[in-house]
Coordinates of C-alpha atoms in Angstrom, one line a residue:
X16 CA 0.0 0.0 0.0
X17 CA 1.4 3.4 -0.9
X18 CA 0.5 5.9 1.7
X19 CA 1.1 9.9 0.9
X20 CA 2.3 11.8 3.8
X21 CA 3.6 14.9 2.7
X22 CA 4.6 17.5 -0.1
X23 CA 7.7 15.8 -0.6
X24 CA 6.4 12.0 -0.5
X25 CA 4.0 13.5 -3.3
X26 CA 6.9 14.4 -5.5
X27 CA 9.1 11.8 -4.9
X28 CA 5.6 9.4 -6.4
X29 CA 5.2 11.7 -9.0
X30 CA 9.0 11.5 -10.0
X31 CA 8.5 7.8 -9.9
X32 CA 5.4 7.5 -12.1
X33 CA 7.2 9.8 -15.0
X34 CA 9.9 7.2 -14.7
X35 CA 7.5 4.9 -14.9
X36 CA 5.8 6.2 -17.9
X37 CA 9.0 6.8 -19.4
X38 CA 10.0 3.2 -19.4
X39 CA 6.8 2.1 -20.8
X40 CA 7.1 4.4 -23.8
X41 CA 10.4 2.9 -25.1
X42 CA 8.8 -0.7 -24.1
X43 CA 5.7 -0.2 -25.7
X44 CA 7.5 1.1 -28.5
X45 CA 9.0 -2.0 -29.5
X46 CA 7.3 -4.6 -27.3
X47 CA 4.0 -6.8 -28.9
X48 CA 1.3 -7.2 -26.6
X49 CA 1.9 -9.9 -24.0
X50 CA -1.7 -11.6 -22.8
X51 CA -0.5 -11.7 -18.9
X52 CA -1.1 -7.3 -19.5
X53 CA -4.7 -7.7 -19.5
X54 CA -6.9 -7.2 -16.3
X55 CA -8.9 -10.1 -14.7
X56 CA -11.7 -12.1 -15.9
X57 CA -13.9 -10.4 -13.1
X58 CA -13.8 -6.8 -13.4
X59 CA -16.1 -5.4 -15.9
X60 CA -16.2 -2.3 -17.5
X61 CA -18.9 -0.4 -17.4
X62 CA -18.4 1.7 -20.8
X63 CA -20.5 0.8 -23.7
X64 CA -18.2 2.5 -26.6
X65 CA -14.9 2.8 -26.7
X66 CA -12.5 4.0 -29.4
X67 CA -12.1 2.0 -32.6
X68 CA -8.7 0.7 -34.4
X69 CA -6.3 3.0 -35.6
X70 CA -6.7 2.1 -39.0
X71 CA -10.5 3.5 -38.9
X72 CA -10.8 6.0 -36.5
X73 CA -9.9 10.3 -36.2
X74 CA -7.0 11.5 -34.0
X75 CA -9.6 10.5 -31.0
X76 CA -10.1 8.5 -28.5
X77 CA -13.1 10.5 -26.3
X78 CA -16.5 9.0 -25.8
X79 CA -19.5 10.9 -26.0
X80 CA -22.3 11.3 -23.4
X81 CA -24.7 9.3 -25.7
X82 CA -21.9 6.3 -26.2
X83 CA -22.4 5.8 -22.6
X84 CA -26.3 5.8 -22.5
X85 CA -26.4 2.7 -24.7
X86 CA -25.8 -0.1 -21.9
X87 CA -27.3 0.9 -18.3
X88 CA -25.3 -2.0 -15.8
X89 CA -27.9 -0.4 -13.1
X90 CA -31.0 -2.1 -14.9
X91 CA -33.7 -3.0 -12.0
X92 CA -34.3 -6.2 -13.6
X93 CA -32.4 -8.5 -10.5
X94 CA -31.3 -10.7 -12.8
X95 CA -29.0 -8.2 -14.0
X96 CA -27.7 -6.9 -10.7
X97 CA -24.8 -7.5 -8.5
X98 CA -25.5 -9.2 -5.3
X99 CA -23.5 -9.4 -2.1
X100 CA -22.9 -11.9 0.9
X101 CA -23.4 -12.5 4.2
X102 CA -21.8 -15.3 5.9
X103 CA -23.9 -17.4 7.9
X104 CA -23.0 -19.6 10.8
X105 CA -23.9 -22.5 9.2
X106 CA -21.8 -21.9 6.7
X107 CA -24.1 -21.1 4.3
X108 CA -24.2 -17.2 3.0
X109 CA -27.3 -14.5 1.9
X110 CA -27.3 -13.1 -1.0
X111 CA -27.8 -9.3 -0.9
X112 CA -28.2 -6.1 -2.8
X113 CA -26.0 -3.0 -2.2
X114 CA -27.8 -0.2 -0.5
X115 CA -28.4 3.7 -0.7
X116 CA -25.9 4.7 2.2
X117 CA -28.0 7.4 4.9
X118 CA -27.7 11.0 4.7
X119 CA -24.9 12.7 5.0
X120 CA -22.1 9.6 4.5
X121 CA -19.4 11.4 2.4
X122 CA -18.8 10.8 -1.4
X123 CA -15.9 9.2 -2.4
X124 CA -14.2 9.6 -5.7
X125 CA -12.7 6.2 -7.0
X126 CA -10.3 7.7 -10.0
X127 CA -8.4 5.4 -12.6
X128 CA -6.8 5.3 -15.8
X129 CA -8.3 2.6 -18.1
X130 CA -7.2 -0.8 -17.3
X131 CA -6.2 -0.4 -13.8
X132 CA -9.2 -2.0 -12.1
X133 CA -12.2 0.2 -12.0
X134 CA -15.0 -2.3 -12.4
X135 CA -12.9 -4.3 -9.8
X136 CA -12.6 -1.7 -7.2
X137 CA -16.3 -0.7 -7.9
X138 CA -17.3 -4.1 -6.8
X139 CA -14.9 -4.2 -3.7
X140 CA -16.1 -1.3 -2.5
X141 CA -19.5 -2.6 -2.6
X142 CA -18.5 -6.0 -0.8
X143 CA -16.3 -4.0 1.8
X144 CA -19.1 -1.2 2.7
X145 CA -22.5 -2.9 1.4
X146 CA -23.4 0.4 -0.4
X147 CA -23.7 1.3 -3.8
X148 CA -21.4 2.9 -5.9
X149 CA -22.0 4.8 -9.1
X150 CA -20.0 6.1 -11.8
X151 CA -19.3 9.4 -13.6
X152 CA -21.9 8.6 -16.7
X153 CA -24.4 7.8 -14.4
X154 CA -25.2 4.8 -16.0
X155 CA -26.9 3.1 -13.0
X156 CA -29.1 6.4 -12.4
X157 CA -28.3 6.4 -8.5
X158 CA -27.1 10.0 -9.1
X159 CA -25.5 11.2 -5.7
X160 CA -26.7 8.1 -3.6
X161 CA -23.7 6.4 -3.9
X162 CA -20.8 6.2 -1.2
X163 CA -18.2 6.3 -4.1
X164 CA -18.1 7.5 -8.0
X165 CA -15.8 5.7 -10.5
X166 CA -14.2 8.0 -13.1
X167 CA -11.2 8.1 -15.3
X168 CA -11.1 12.1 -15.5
X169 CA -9.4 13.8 -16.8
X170 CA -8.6 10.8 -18.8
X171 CA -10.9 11.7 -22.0
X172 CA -13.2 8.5 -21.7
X173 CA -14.0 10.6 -18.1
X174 CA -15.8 13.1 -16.8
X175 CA -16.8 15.4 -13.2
X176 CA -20.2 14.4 -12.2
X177 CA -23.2 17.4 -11.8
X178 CA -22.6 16.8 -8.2
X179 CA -18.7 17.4 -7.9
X180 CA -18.5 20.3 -5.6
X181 CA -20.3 17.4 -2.9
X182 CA -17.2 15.4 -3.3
X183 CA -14.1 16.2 -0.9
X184 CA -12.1 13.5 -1.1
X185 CA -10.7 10.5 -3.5
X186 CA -8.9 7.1 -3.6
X187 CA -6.3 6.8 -7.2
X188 CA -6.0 3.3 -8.4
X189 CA -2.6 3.3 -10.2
X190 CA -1.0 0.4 -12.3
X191 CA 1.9 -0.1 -14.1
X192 CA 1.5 1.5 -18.0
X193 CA 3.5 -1.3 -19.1
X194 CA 0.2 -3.5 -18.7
X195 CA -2.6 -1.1 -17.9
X196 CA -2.6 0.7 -21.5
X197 CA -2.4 -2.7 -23.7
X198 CA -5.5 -4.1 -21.7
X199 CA -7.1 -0.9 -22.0
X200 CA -6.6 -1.8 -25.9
X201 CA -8.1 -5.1 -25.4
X202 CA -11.0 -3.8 -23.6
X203 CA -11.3 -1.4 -26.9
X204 CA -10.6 -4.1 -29.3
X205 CA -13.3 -5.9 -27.5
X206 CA -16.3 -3.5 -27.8
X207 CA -15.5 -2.4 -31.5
X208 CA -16.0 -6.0 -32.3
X209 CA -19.4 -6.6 -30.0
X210 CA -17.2 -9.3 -27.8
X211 CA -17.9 -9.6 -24.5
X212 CA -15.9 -8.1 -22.1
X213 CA -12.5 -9.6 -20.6
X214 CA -13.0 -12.7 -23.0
X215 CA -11.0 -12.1 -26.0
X216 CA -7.4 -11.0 -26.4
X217 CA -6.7 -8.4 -29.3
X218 CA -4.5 -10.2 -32.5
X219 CA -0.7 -8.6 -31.9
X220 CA -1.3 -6.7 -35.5
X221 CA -4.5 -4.7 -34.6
X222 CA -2.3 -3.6 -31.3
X223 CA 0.7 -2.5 -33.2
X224 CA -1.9 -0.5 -35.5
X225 CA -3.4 1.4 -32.1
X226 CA -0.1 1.5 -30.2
X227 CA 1.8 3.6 -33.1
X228 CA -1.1 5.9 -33.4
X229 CA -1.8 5.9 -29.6
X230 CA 0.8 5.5 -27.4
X231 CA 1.9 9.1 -27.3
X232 CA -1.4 10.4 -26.0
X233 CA -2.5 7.8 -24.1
X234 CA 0.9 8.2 -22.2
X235 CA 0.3 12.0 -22.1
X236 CA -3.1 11.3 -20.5
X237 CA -1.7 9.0 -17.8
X238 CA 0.3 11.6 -16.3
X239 CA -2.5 14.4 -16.5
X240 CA -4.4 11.9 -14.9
X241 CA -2.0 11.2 -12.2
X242 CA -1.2 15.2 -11.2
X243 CA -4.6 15.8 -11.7
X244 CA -5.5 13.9 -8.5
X245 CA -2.5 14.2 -6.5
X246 CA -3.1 18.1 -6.6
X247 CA -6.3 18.2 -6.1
X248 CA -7.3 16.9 -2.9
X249 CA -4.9 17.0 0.5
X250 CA -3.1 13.8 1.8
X251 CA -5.4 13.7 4.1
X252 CA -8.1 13.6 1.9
X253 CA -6.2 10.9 -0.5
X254 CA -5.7 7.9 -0.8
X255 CA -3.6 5.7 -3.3
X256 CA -4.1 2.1 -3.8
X257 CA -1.4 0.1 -6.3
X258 CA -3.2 -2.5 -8.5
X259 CA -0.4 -4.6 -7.8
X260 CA -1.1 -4.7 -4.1
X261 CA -5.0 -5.5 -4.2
X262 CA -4.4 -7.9 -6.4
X263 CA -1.3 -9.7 -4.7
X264 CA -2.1 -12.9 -2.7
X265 CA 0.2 -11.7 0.1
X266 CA -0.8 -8.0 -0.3
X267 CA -4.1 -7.7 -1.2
X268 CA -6.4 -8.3 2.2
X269 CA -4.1 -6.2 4.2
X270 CA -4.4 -3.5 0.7
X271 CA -8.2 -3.9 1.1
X272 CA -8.3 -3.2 4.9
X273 CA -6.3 0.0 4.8
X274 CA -9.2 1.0 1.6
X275 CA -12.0 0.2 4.1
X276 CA -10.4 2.3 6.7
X277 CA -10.5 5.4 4.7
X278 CA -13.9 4.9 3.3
X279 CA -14.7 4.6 7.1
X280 CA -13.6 8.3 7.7

């Protein structure tokens, strides 16, 4: 877990993610795309466009308020809804429904880049607090009753919700470049061809295509991203959570625990 104490622990990060980023350009650069980059099975984005190939789209790669209207995740039909559990001491469990949380329990931002665990963190934070979470597309309709708000601004596939100024605080979910931005491609290479999501890796040549005409921007976008967040709220109002850590076997509960803590605030 990467904890942010001060000014200068905030640049020394910083200085580290640009090296970071740096790296990943020249990797990128000459590097095909390697199937262990792409993000688990399990988390599921909740975008219903994303850019297409490189070979057939504009100097792009924002999404449009009405690309995000086509698929609501937040249908009410139950079938379609995530459920929770309750362990019983029998050892059975009951399944549950994430609630509204009461009046007056603090937003919570939950910022990412594409492809470092957004649908996955949206879910954990629903496990961990048994309240729902929303995004910044609103695609669920909860609006404001939601105990956090996944986004990927200023990322362009993100934006601020109506309700911003309510929000005082955020938790960044960082991952290495090196595997975030080629499963981000997958996850693109996925919905340009109707596939379902997390099933299908994207053929090396169709990468190549988007990383030459990408990678600069995408890169560029990372580390707005990244200062964006750091500067905007306090250390004591942030709180950053490597990919690498909640998804580590060793890591990952004690990485989960410290989250819950600060959403507890």
């Amino acid at each position: 877990m990467i904890m942010i104490t001060s000014k200068y622990h905030v640049m020394v990060l910083s200085l580290i993610l640009v090296a970071i980023i740096c790296c990943t350009v020249v990797i990128l650069s000459v590097a095909p795309i390697d199937n262990s980059f792409d993000t688990p099975i399990g988390e599921r984005p909740i975008h219903s466009q994303i850019p297409v190939l490189a070979n057939s789209i504009p100097s792009s790669t924002s999404i449009t308020k009405s690309d995000h209207n086509i698929i609501n995740l937040g249908s009410n039909n139950n079938n379609n809804r995530r459920r929770l559990s309750k362990a019983l001491p029998n050892g059975g469990c009951q399944l549950t429904f994430p609630e509204p949380p009461q009046p007056g329990t603090p937003i919570t931002y939950a910022a990412s880049y594409p492809g470092c665990g957004a649908r996955m963190s949206w879910n954990l934070v629903e496990a961990l607090t048994g309240l729902q979470s929303g995004d910044d597309w609103n695609n669920n309709g909860r609006g404001s009753e939601v105990v956090t708000v996944k986004t990927h601004y200023p990322q362009s596939n993100g934006i601020l919700p109506e309700f911003d100024e309510m929000i005082h605080r955020v938790f960044i979910i960082i991952r290495n470049p090196i595997k975030s931005i080629p499963s981000f491609f997958n996850h693109i290479y996925e919905m340009r061809n109707h596939l379902a999501v997390h099933t299908t890796r994207a053929p090396v040549e169709d990468w190549v295509k988007w990383r030459n005409a990408y990678l600069d921007i995408e890169i560029e976008e990372y580390k707005n991203f990244i200062i964006y967040w750091m500067d905007r709220y306090t250390p004591e109002n942030r709180h950053v959570v490597a990919y690498e850590d909640l998804t580590d076997d060793d890591r990952g509960a004690a990485t989960a625990v410290d989250l819950n803590n600060f959403l507890g605030k």
